[in-house]
Amino acid sequence: MAQWTSAVGAAQLARLLKSQQDRPAGPGARRPPAYRALADGVRLLVLEGRVPVAARLPAERELALSLSVSRTTVAAAYEALRAEGFLESRRGAGSWTAVPAGNPVPARGLEPLPPESLGSIIDLGCAALPAPEPWLTRAVQGALEELPPYAHTHGDYPAGLPALRAMIAERYSARGIPTMPEQIMVTTGAMGAIDAICHLFGGRGERIAVESPSYANILQLMREAGARLVPVAMADGLAGWDMDRWRQVLRDAAPRIAYVVADFHNPTGALADDDQRRRLVEAARSAGTVLVADETMSELWLDDVRMPRPVCGFDAGGSTVITVGSASKAFWAGMRIGWVRAAPDVIRSLVAARAYADLGTPVLEQLAVNWLFSTGGWEQAVELRRSQARGNRDDLVAAVRRELPEWEFAVPEGGLTLWVRAGGLSGSRLAEAGERVGLRVPSGPRFGVDGAFEGYVRLPFTVGGAVADEAAVRLAAAARIVESGGTVGGEGPRTFVA
């Protein structure tokens, strides 16, 4: 019986491998034999989760043709991977990816490290900060005081607690977007909201237009839902959205859904202006595309910024834009409360479909968020979060500029991430080398489609002060390993207590 559970085509694998090879090698780097470079490339794709474990690889002859190399080269690479435990084969069943015994199965998203690992590893994989105390504790205490009446009910609120739905609607109305509670559904985080939207509108095989780059975990969620992702390239730096390109893609590809992060885009930090938002909504309406606007970063401005009107503010009829919000980025990742704002009929459909998913969102956490909204605690907690992120951003920017002056990036005015062009080095290889020196950093291809952005890494504003300095030192050490084509003597993880 075959041991593989999915398959990677020769053309697809060739594109993924080519994205690594296209990056120029650093000065003095040793060029490995062709078979070794191929084996290393496949191993990196498996370690990063971009080729899943137990995925059947193409036959040697097919891959050789797609890569324009000899079959002998592919055969030698496969043999090297088998010897290292990254490939298993069986006559008649082909060859499929694996991980050596004792190695963790690679994650396909950006899951945070367990807390016990943080003493020796600096984690820049997850863009999340510690809770803004004392507001978390106060919110939970306030929720407990409000809990008794709900404890006498079944506790099942598929659309969310009525009080919280009304409060979220009121907050949209205060922003100049008249909203009724019937237009709100409370979800288990923004991921839960987007998952529900994709299943309602996206169906297996449906096209979804996404920014390129975009948020890695959302891209993976859409892939696993069976969507066909249509990337739309972002402009360089913080220029953001190319409206002519968006209009062409929406017209030609006719995607069922388009997903955008217009407020401090993850990962680039770009902020769409009013004109870009208006034109994007118009293009989506003309194409018959549902535009999903992710507002999870909308309150995280770090400088003196005039915030544009919400994307849904340009949808006068209310039938084109679905807005997703969340407490997880602006407040705390452990507060898994998100919401959807949409037309009432869309909300009813989402609520009806929820009976076959998670049934509802935890009552106590909803009460905690409602307490924050109703007491003014939210504004004070978010201001504390902005102050933390602003200080971390400034520290990290200074440290990276000092240790890696040839690396390029634009400093965003908000959000939680820095999108960095890594001086011609492979982001995948930097991520692998970072693990060896005690730094976890996600590579650019996680945020793209089919191997794009190999020359980038994403750095979140989650560390500051001496930890930011040490993170940049370790990142520079990882860069030296990649530039040398191997291990730099004396480099290794050091225990660092923040």
Short mmCIF file of C-alpha atoms in Angstrom, two decimals:
data_model
loop_
_atom_site.label_atom_id
_atom_site.label_comp_id
_atom_site.label_asym_id
_atom_site.label_seq_id
_atom_site.Cartn_x
_atom_site.Cartn_y
_atom_site.Cartn_z
CA MET A 1 0.00 0.00 0.00
CA ALA A 2 1.31 3.48 -0.88
CA GLN A 3 2.34 5.61 2.08
CA TRP A 4 1.80 8.99 0.41
CA THR A 5 -1.31 11.10 1.03
CA SER A 6 -0.83 13.87 -1.57
CA ALA A 7 1.25 14.51 -4.68
CA VAL A 8 3.50 17.28 -5.97
CA GLY A 9 3.70 17.66 -9.73
CA ALA A 10 7.00 18.05 -11.57
CA ALA A 11 6.17 21.56 -12.81
CA GLN A 12 5.08 22.71 -9.35
CA LEU A 13 8.18 21.29 -7.65
CA ALA A 14 10.39 22.84 -10.32
CA ARG A 15 8.86 26.29 -9.65
CA LEU A 16 9.41 25.95 -5.92
CA LEU A 17 13.02 24.84 -6.41
CA LYS A 18 13.74 27.52 -9.02
CA SER A 19 12.67 30.26 -6.60
CA GLN A 20 15.54 29.19 -4.32
CA GLN A 21 18.10 28.92 -7.11
CA ASP A 22 17.28 32.33 -8.59
CA ARG A 23 18.71 34.14 -5.56
CA PRO A 24 22.39 35.05 -6.05
CA ALA A 25 24.86 33.34 -3.75
CA GLY A 26 26.76 35.44 -1.24
CA PRO A 27 30.40 36.36 -1.80
CA GLY A 28 32.73 33.42 -1.27
CA ALA A 29 29.88 30.88 -1.16
CA ARG A 30 30.81 27.37 -2.23
CA ARG A 31 28.67 25.98 -5.05
CA PRO A 32 27.61 22.39 -4.20
CA PRO A 33 27.30 19.63 -6.80
CA ALA A 34 24.04 19.73 -8.77
CA TYR A 35 22.56 16.66 -7.06
CA ARG A 36 23.42 18.08 -3.62
CA ALA A 37 21.82 21.43 -4.43
CA LEU A 38 18.68 19.62 -5.58
CA ALA A 39 18.54 17.45 -2.46
CA ASP A 40 19.08 20.49 -0.23
CA GLY A 41 16.32 22.36 -2.05
CA VAL A 42 13.78 19.58 -1.54
CA ARG A 43 14.84 19.17 2.09
CA LEU A 44 14.29 22.90 2.70
CA LEU A 45 10.84 22.76 1.15
CA VAL A 46 9.91 19.88 3.45
CA LEU A 47 11.38 21.53 6.56
CA GLU A 48 9.42 24.71 5.84
CA GLY A 49 6.20 22.82 5.22
CA ARG A 50 5.87 24.14 1.66
CA VAL A 51 6.00 20.55 0.42
CA PRO A 52 3.99 18.49 2.91
CA VAL A 53 5.24 15.34 4.58
CA ALA A 54 3.95 12.17 2.86
CA ALA A 55 3.68 13.95 -0.50
CA ARG A 56 4.51 11.81 -3.54
CA LEU A 57 7.34 13.35 -5.55
CA PRO A 58 7.44 13.18 -9.35
CA ALA A 59 9.28 10.36 -11.08
CA GLU A 60 12.96 10.97 -11.76
CA ARG A 61 12.50 11.35 -15.50
CA GLU A 62 9.60 13.85 -15.12
CA LEU A 63 11.51 16.05 -12.67
CA ALA A 64 14.68 15.91 -14.76
CA LEU A 65 12.75 17.22 -17.77
CA SER A 66 11.12 20.02 -15.76
CA LEU A 67 14.45 21.10 -14.26
CA SER A 68 16.49 20.59 -17.46
CA VAL A 69 19.00 18.40 -15.64
CA SER A 70 20.08 14.80 -16.17
CA ARG A 71 18.10 11.93 -14.73
CA THR A 72 21.30 10.86 -12.99
CA THR A 73 21.29 14.13 -11.04
CA VAL A 74 17.72 13.59 -9.85
CA ALA A 75 18.42 9.95 -8.97
CA ALA A 76 21.46 10.96 -6.89
CA ALA A 77 19.44 13.68 -5.13
CA TYR A 78 16.65 11.23 -4.29
CA GLU A 79 19.20 8.74 -2.98
CA ALA A 80 20.76 11.43 -0.75
CA LEU A 81 17.33 12.35 0.60
CA ARG A 82 16.58 8.70 1.36
CA ALA A 83 19.88 8.36 3.21
CA GLU A 84 19.05 11.42 5.32
CA GLY A 85 15.52 10.26 6.13
CA PHE A 86 13.68 12.88 4.07
CA LEU A 87 12.44 10.46 1.41
CA GLU A 88 10.96 6.98 1.42
CA SER A 89 10.39 4.79 -1.61
CA ARG A 90 8.72 1.54 -2.54
CA ARG A 91 8.77 -0.27 -5.85
CA GLY A 92 5.51 0.36 -7.65
CA ALA A 93 4.44 3.11 -5.23
CA GLY A 94 7.03 5.76 -6.02
CA SER A 95 8.83 8.08 -3.57
CA TRP A 96 7.30 10.35 -0.95
CA THR A 97 8.59 12.94 1.49
CA ALA A 98 9.30 12.10 5.13
CA VAL A 99 11.07 13.51 8.17
CA PRO A 100 13.86 11.67 10.01
CA ALA A 101 12.98 9.92 13.25
CA GLY A 102 12.97 12.36 16.16
CA ASN A 103 12.38 15.44 14.01
CA PRO A 104 9.15 17.37 14.56
CA VAL A 105 6.70 17.41 11.67
CA PRO A 106 7.12 20.86 10.10
CA ALA A 107 4.32 23.36 10.58
CA ARG A 108 2.73 24.84 7.47
CA GLY A 109 1.73 28.04 9.28
CA LEU A 110 3.36 30.35 11.81
CA GLU A 111 2.56 28.70 15.11
CA PRO A 112 4.30 30.20 18.17
CA LEU A 113 6.97 28.24 19.99
CA PRO A 114 5.98 26.66 23.32
CA PRO A 115 6.91 28.93 26.28
CA GLU A 116 9.53 26.47 27.56
CA SER A 117 11.59 27.03 24.39
CA LEU A 118 11.85 30.79 24.78
CA GLY A 119 14.91 30.78 27.08
CA SER A 120 17.29 29.69 24.32
CA ILE A 121 15.42 30.65 21.14
CA ILE A 122 14.25 34.13 20.13
CA ASP A 123 10.92 33.63 18.40
CA LEU A 124 10.24 36.04 15.52
CA GLY A 125 7.84 33.62 13.87
CA CYS A 126 4.63 34.83 15.49
CA ALA A 127 3.52 38.49 15.32
CA ALA A 128 1.96 38.60 18.79
CA LEU A 129 2.81 40.47 21.99
CA PRO A 130 2.20 39.59 25.65
CA ALA A 131 -1.13 40.66 27.14
CA PRO A 132 -1.49 44.38 27.99
CA GLU A 133 -1.89 44.04 31.71
CA PRO A 134 -3.66 44.94 33.94
CA TRP A 135 -6.39 45.07 31.29
CA LEU A 136 -6.59 41.35 30.62
CA THR A 137 -7.06 40.58 34.31
CA ARG A 138 -9.60 43.36 34.74
CA ALA A 139 -11.55 42.21 31.69
CA VAL A 140 -11.73 38.62 32.93
CA GLN A 141 -12.80 39.78 36.39
CA GLY A 142 -15.49 41.95 34.83
CA ALA A 143 -16.63 39.02 32.68
CA LEU A 144 -16.95 36.79 35.74
CA GLU A 145 -19.19 39.36 37.39
CA GLU A 146 -21.44 39.36 34.30
CA LEU A 147 -21.46 35.58 33.89
CA PRO A 148 -24.18 34.37 36.36
CA PRO A 149 -27.23 35.25 34.20
CA TYR A 150 -25.67 33.46 31.22
CA ALA A 151 -24.81 30.42 33.32
CA HIS A 152 -28.56 29.78 33.72
CA THR A 153 -28.96 29.46 29.92
CA HIS A 154 -27.77 26.81 27.44
CA GLY A 155 -24.76 29.05 26.62
CA ASP A 156 -25.14 28.42 22.89
CA TYR A 157 -25.10 31.69 20.90
CA PRO A 158 -24.21 30.84 17.28
CA ALA A 159 -24.27 34.51 16.20
CA GLY A 160 -22.56 35.73 19.37
CA LEU A 161 -23.81 37.29 22.59
CA PRO A 162 -26.47 39.90 21.77
CA ALA A 163 -24.74 42.46 24.00
CA LEU A 164 -21.41 42.06 22.20
CA ARG A 165 -23.01 42.11 18.73
CA ALA A 166 -24.76 45.36 19.65
CA MET A 167 -21.53 46.84 21.01
CA ILE A 168 -19.53 45.96 17.87
CA ALA A 169 -22.29 47.40 15.67
CA GLU A 170 -22.24 50.59 17.75
CA ARG A 171 -18.47 50.90 17.28
CA TYR A 172 -18.84 50.68 13.49
CA SER A 173 -21.59 53.29 13.60
CA ALA A 174 -19.30 55.58 15.61
CA ARG A 175 -16.75 55.26 12.77
CA GLY A 176 -19.33 56.58 10.32
CA ILE A 177 -20.52 53.17 9.08
CA PRO A 178 -24.16 52.72 10.21
CA THR A 179 -24.44 49.12 11.40
CA MET A 180 -27.15 47.00 13.03
CA PRO A 181 -26.49 44.06 15.39
CA GLU A 182 -28.03 41.84 12.70
CA GLN A 183 -24.98 42.64 10.55
CA ILE A 184 -22.54 41.16 13.09
CA MET A 185 -21.49 37.59 13.84
CA VAL A 186 -18.97 36.89 16.62
CA THR A 187 -16.40 34.22 15.73
CA THR A 188 -13.49 32.36 17.26
CA GLY A 189 -10.82 34.80 16.11
CA ALA A 190 -10.31 36.24 12.65
CA MET A 191 -9.18 32.85 11.36
CA GLY A 192 -12.54 31.40 12.33
CA ALA A 193 -14.29 34.25 10.54
CA ILE A 194 -12.34 33.84 7.30
CA ASP A 195 -12.68 30.07 7.41
CA ALA A 196 -16.47 30.45 7.63
CA ILE A 197 -16.51 32.96 4.76
CA CYS A 198 -14.35 30.72 2.55
CA HIS A 199 -16.60 27.74 3.13
CA LEU A 200 -19.74 29.76 2.42
CA PHE A 201 -18.49 31.49 -0.75
CA GLY A 202 -15.29 29.74 -1.74
CA GLY A 203 -16.11 26.10 -2.39
CA ARG A 204 -13.42 23.64 -3.47
CA GLY A 205 -11.82 24.74 -6.73
CA GLU A 206 -13.07 28.33 -6.53
CA ARG A 207 -10.62 31.13 -7.28
CA ILE A 208 -9.62 33.51 -4.47
CA ALA A 209 -7.58 36.62 -5.32
CA VAL A 210 -4.97 37.43 -2.68
CA GLU A 211 -2.33 40.08 -2.24
CA SER A 212 1.16 38.89 -3.03
CA PRO A 213 2.64 38.72 -0.44
CA SER A 214 -0.14 38.01 2.05
CA TYR A 215 -0.63 36.57 5.55
CA ALA A 216 0.82 33.05 5.58
CA ASN A 217 -1.74 31.39 7.85
CA ILE A 218 -4.66 32.70 5.78
CA LEU A 219 -3.04 31.48 2.56
CA GLN A 220 -2.65 28.02 4.07
CA LEU A 221 -6.23 28.04 5.36
CA MET A 222 -7.44 28.79 1.83
CA ARG A 223 -5.25 26.11 0.27
CA GLU A 224 -6.57 23.50 2.67
CA ALA A 225 -10.13 24.58 1.84
CA GLY A 226 -9.33 23.65 -1.77
CA ALA A 227 -9.19 27.19 -3.16
CA ARG A 228 -7.22 28.16 -6.26
CA LEU A 229 -5.19 31.18 -5.19
CA VAL A 230 -4.74 34.01 -7.68
CA PRO A 231 -1.87 36.27 -6.52
CA VAL A 232 -1.98 40.02 -7.20
CA ALA A 233 1.43 41.63 -6.77
CA MET A 234 1.87 44.45 -4.26
CA ALA A 235 3.94 47.49 -5.24
CA ASP A 236 7.43 47.87 -3.79
CA GLY A 237 7.94 49.30 -0.32
CA LEU A 238 4.84 50.81 1.25
CA ALA A 239 3.17 51.91 -2.01
CA GLY A 240 0.71 49.08 -1.54
CA TRP A 241 -2.00 48.24 -4.04
CA ASP A 242 -1.73 48.53 -7.82
CA MET A 243 -5.34 49.24 -8.74
CA ASP A 244 -4.87 48.69 -12.49
CA ARG A 245 -3.46 45.25 -11.75
CA TRP A 246 -6.30 44.45 -9.34
CA ARG A 247 -8.92 45.54 -11.84
CA GLN A 248 -7.36 43.35 -14.54
CA VAL A 249 -7.13 40.27 -12.29
CA LEU A 250 -10.68 40.65 -11.01
CA ARG A 251 -11.97 41.11 -14.57
CA ASP A 252 -9.97 38.30 -16.19
CA ALA A 253 -9.89 35.66 -13.44
CA ALA A 254 -13.38 36.42 -12.02
CA PRO A 255 -12.49 35.14 -8.52
CA ARG A 256 -15.38 34.37 -6.19
CA ILE A 257 -13.54 36.04 -3.28
CA ALA A 258 -10.76 38.62 -2.94
CA TYR A 259 -8.93 38.86 0.39
CA VAL A 260 -7.11 42.08 1.38
CA VAL A 261 -5.47 43.56 4.47
CA ALA A 262 -5.84 47.27 3.74
CA ASP A 263 -4.86 48.44 7.24
CA PHE A 264 -1.13 47.95 7.90
CA HIS A 265 -0.88 44.99 5.59
CA ASN A 266 0.67 41.78 6.88
CA PRO A 267 3.55 41.36 6.08
CA THR A 268 4.55 44.64 4.35
CA GLY A 269 2.91 47.16 6.73
CA ALA A 270 1.41 49.16 3.84
CA LEU A 271 -1.72 51.26 4.45
CA ALA A 272 -4.22 51.64 1.58
CA ASP A 273 -5.43 55.20 1.06
CA ASP A 274 -9.04 56.25 0.45
CA ASP A 275 -8.68 56.24 -3.33
CA GLN A 276 -7.20 52.73 -3.39
CA ARG A 277 -10.04 51.46 -1.20
CA ARG A 278 -12.72 53.09 -3.30
CA ARG A 279 -11.29 51.74 -6.55
CA LEU A 280 -10.82 48.27 -5.09
CA VAL A 281 -14.47 48.11 -3.99
CA GLU A 282 -15.60 49.36 -7.41
CA ALA A 283 -13.50 46.74 -9.19
CA ALA A 284 -14.83 43.96 -6.96
CA ARG A 285 -18.42 45.08 -7.50
CA SER A 286 -17.94 45.18 -11.28
CA ALA A 287 -16.46 41.67 -11.28
CA GLY A 288 -19.10 40.19 -8.97
CA THR A 289 -16.38 39.34 -6.45
CA VAL A 290 -16.93 39.26 -2.69
CA LEU A 291 -14.25 41.49 -1.13
CA VAL A 292 -13.11 40.31 2.31
CA ALA A 293 -11.43 43.19 4.18
CA ASP A 294 -9.30 42.04 7.12
CA GLU A 295 -9.21 44.84 9.74
CA THR A 296 -7.30 43.01 12.45
CA MET A 297 -4.46 45.58 12.34
CA SER A 298 -6.66 48.67 11.90
CA GLU A 299 -6.13 50.08 15.40
CA LEU A 300 -2.38 49.53 15.49
CA TRP A 301 -1.17 52.85 14.09
CA LEU A 302 2.20 53.64 15.65
CA ASP A 303 2.84 57.12 14.24
CA ASP A 304 0.69 60.20 13.69
CA VAL A 305 -1.41 58.75 10.88
CA ARG A 306 -4.72 59.93 9.43
CA MET A 307 -6.57 56.66 9.13
CA PRO A 308 -8.59 56.22 5.91
CA ARG A 309 -12.26 55.34 5.89
CA PRO A 310 -12.95 51.60 6.45
CA VAL A 311 -13.16 49.59 3.24
CA CYS A 312 -16.84 48.82 3.90
CA GLY A 313 -17.48 52.58 3.98
CA PHE A 314 -17.09 52.59 0.17
CA ASP A 315 -19.71 49.85 -0.27
CA ALA A 316 -22.88 51.91 -0.23
CA GLY A 317 -25.13 48.97 -1.09
CA GLY A 318 -23.51 46.70 1.48
CA SER A 319 -23.43 43.71 -0.88
CA THR A 320 -19.76 43.65 -1.94
CA VAL A 321 -17.60 43.97 1.20
CA ILE A 322 -17.40 41.57 4.13
CA THR A 323 -15.32 42.96 7.01
CA VAL A 324 -13.40 40.84 9.50
CA GLY A 325 -12.17 42.20 12.84
CA SER A 326 -10.47 40.68 15.86
CA ALA A 327 -9.26 41.31 19.39
CA SER A 328 -6.24 39.04 18.88
CA LYS A 329 -3.78 41.51 17.32
CA ALA A 330 -4.86 44.78 18.92
CA PHE A 331 -5.34 43.25 22.38
CA TRP A 332 -3.93 39.74 22.92
CA ALA A 333 -3.54 36.62 20.76
CA GLY A 334 -4.94 34.52 23.59
CA MET A 335 -8.24 36.42 23.36
CA ARG A 336 -9.75 34.40 20.51
CA ILE A 337 -12.62 36.73 19.69
CA GLY A 338 -13.24 37.88 16.13
CA TRP A 339 -16.24 39.14 14.22
CA VAL A 340 -17.75 39.51 10.77
CA ARG A 341 -19.63 42.58 9.55
CA ALA A 342 -21.74 41.92 6.46
CA ALA A 343 -25.24 42.24 5.02
CA PRO A 344 -27.88 40.60 7.27
CA ASP A 345 -28.59 37.81 4.77
CA VAL A 346 -24.88 36.91 4.65
CA ILE A 347 -24.75 36.84 8.45
CA ARG A 348 -27.80 34.55 8.55
CA SER A 349 -26.12 32.17 6.09
CA LEU A 350 -22.88 32.15 8.08
CA VAL A 351 -24.76 31.48 11.32
CA ALA A 352 -26.75 28.65 9.74
CA ALA A 353 -23.58 27.03 8.40
CA ARG A 354 -21.93 27.30 11.81
CA ALA A 355 -24.08 24.47 13.17
CA TYR A 356 -21.72 22.10 11.31
CA ALA A 357 -18.51 23.78 12.50
CA ASP A 358 -17.85 25.13 16.02
CA LEU A 359 -21.44 26.00 17.11
CA GLY A 360 -20.35 29.20 18.83
CA THR A 361 -17.66 31.24 20.57
CA PRO A 362 -16.81 30.91 24.31
CA VAL A 363 -19.18 33.06 26.40
CA LEU A 364 -16.63 34.14 29.01
CA GLU A 365 -14.23 35.58 26.40
CA GLN A 366 -17.09 37.41 24.70
CA LEU A 367 -18.06 38.95 28.04
CA ALA A 368 -14.44 40.01 28.61
CA VAL A 369 -14.26 41.81 25.24
CA ASN A 370 -17.66 43.39 25.85
CA TRP A 371 -16.40 44.65 29.23
CA LEU A 372 -13.38 46.23 27.53
CA PHE A 373 -15.56 47.92 24.89
CA SER A 374 -18.16 49.20 27.34
CA THR A 375 -15.82 50.56 30.04
CA GLY A 376 -13.17 52.32 27.93
CA GLY A 377 -10.65 49.66 28.90
CA TRP A 378 -10.19 48.72 25.24
CA GLU A 379 -8.88 52.15 24.27
CA GLN A 380 -6.42 52.20 27.17
CA ALA A 381 -5.24 48.65 26.51
CA VAL A 382 -4.75 49.32 22.77
CA GLU A 383 -2.81 52.51 23.54
CA LEU A 384 -0.50 50.40 25.73
CA ARG A 385 -0.18 47.90 22.89
CA ARG A 386 0.74 50.70 20.45
CA SER A 387 3.40 51.97 22.84
CA GLN A 388 4.91 48.47 23.16
CA ALA A 389 4.89 47.88 19.40
CA ARG A 390 6.28 51.36 18.63
CA GLY A 391 9.24 50.88 20.97
CA ASN A 392 9.92 47.38 19.66
CA ARG A 393 9.73 48.57 16.06
CA ASP A 394 12.22 51.36 16.63
CA ASP A 395 14.61 49.06 18.51
CA LEU A 396 14.42 46.32 15.88
CA VAL A 397 14.88 48.73 12.97
CA ALA A 398 17.97 50.24 14.61
CA ALA A 399 19.45 46.81 15.40
CA VAL A 400 18.94 45.38 11.89
CA ARG A 401 20.35 48.52 10.27
CA ARG A 402 23.41 48.26 12.48
CA GLU A 403 24.07 44.52 12.00
CA LEU A 404 22.86 44.11 8.41
CA PRO A 405 23.20 47.51 6.73
CA GLU A 406 22.86 46.09 3.20
CA TRP A 407 19.39 44.67 3.89
CA GLU A 408 16.48 46.76 2.57
CA PHE A 409 13.10 47.61 4.09
CA ALA A 410 10.62 50.44 4.48
CA VAL A 411 9.54 51.33 8.03
CA PRO A 412 5.72 51.09 8.31
CA GLU A 413 3.65 53.57 10.30
CA GLY A 414 1.65 50.83 11.98
CA GLY A 415 0.99 47.13 12.26
CA LEU A 416 3.32 44.53 13.72
CA THR A 417 5.67 43.47 10.92
CA LEU A 418 8.74 44.50 8.94
CA TRP A 419 9.13 43.05 5.42
CA VAL A 420 12.85 42.79 4.66
CA ARG A 421 14.76 42.10 1.44
CA ALA A 422 17.66 40.02 2.71
CA GLY A 423 20.58 41.32 0.65
CA GLY A 424 20.30 38.68 -2.09
CA LEU A 425 20.23 35.73 0.34
CA SER A 426 17.67 32.95 0.36
CA GLY A 427 14.99 33.49 2.99
CA SER A 428 14.47 29.72 3.28
CA ARG A 429 18.15 29.16 3.99
CA LEU A 430 18.20 32.04 6.47
CA ALA A 431 15.29 30.46 8.32
CA GLU A 432 17.11 27.13 8.48
CA ALA A 433 20.38 28.75 9.59
CA GLY A 434 18.49 30.84 12.15
CA GLU A 435 17.29 27.68 13.91
CA ARG A 436 20.95 26.69 14.33
CA VAL A 437 21.88 29.96 16.05
CA GLY A 438 18.81 30.22 18.25
CA LEU A 439 16.55 32.45 16.14
CA ARG A 440 13.21 31.58 14.61
CA VAL A 441 12.37 33.74 11.61
CA PRO A 442 9.84 33.00 8.84
CA SER A 443 11.07 33.07 5.26
CA GLY A 444 9.43 35.12 2.53
CA PRO A 445 7.99 32.19 0.52
CA ARG A 446 5.57 31.42 3.36
CA PHE A 447 3.79 34.67 2.40
CA GLY A 448 3.64 34.00 -1.32
CA VAL A 449 2.26 31.54 -3.84
CA ASP A 450 4.47 28.92 -5.56
CA GLY A 451 7.81 29.98 -4.14
CA ALA A 452 7.62 33.76 -4.52
CA PHE A 453 9.64 36.06 -2.20
CA GLU A 454 12.57 33.72 -1.65
CA GLY A 455 14.75 36.79 -1.06
CA TYR A 456 12.70 38.08 1.92
CA VAL A 457 12.11 37.47 5.61
CA ARG A 458 9.41 38.87 7.90
CA LEU A 459 10.43 40.41 11.23
CA PRO A 460 7.61 41.16 13.70
CA PHE A 461 7.75 43.86 16.38
CA THR A 462 7.59 41.38 19.25
CA VAL A 463 10.97 42.05 20.89
CA GLY A 464 12.72 45.23 21.94
CA GLY A 465 15.73 46.52 23.82
CA ALA A 466 18.54 44.03 24.41
CA VAL A 467 16.48 41.17 22.93
CA ALA A 468 16.08 43.06 19.64
CA ASP A 469 19.84 43.67 19.60
CA GLU A 470 20.52 39.97 20.19
CA ALA A 471 17.98 38.96 17.54
CA ALA A 472 19.79 41.10 14.97
CA VAL A 473 23.16 39.63 16.02
CA ARG A 474 21.80 36.11 15.54
CA LEU A 475 20.23 37.08 12.22
CA ALA A 476 23.61 38.37 11.05
CA ALA A 477 25.17 35.08 12.20
CA ALA A 478 22.59 33.16 10.17
CA ALA A 479 23.41 35.35 7.16
CA ARG A 480 27.11 34.49 7.48
CA ILE A 481 26.26 30.78 7.53
CA VAL A 482 24.22 31.15 4.33
CA GLU A 483 26.88 33.27 2.65
CA SER A 484 29.56 30.70 3.43
CA GLY A 485 27.46 27.84 2.14
CA GLY A 486 27.77 25.90 5.38
CA THR A 487 28.50 26.23 9.07
CA VAL A 488 30.47 29.12 10.48
CA GLY A 489 32.72 27.96 13.29
CA GLY A 490 31.71 29.11 16.73
CA GLU A 491 28.13 30.03 15.76
CA GLY A 492 25.54 28.43 17.97
CA PRO A 493 22.50 29.21 20.10
CA ARG A 494 23.04 31.07 23.34
CA THR A 495 20.68 31.21 26.26
CA PHE A 496 19.15 34.67 26.46
CA VAL A 497 16.73 35.68 29.17
CA ALA A 498 14.68 38.77 28.34
#
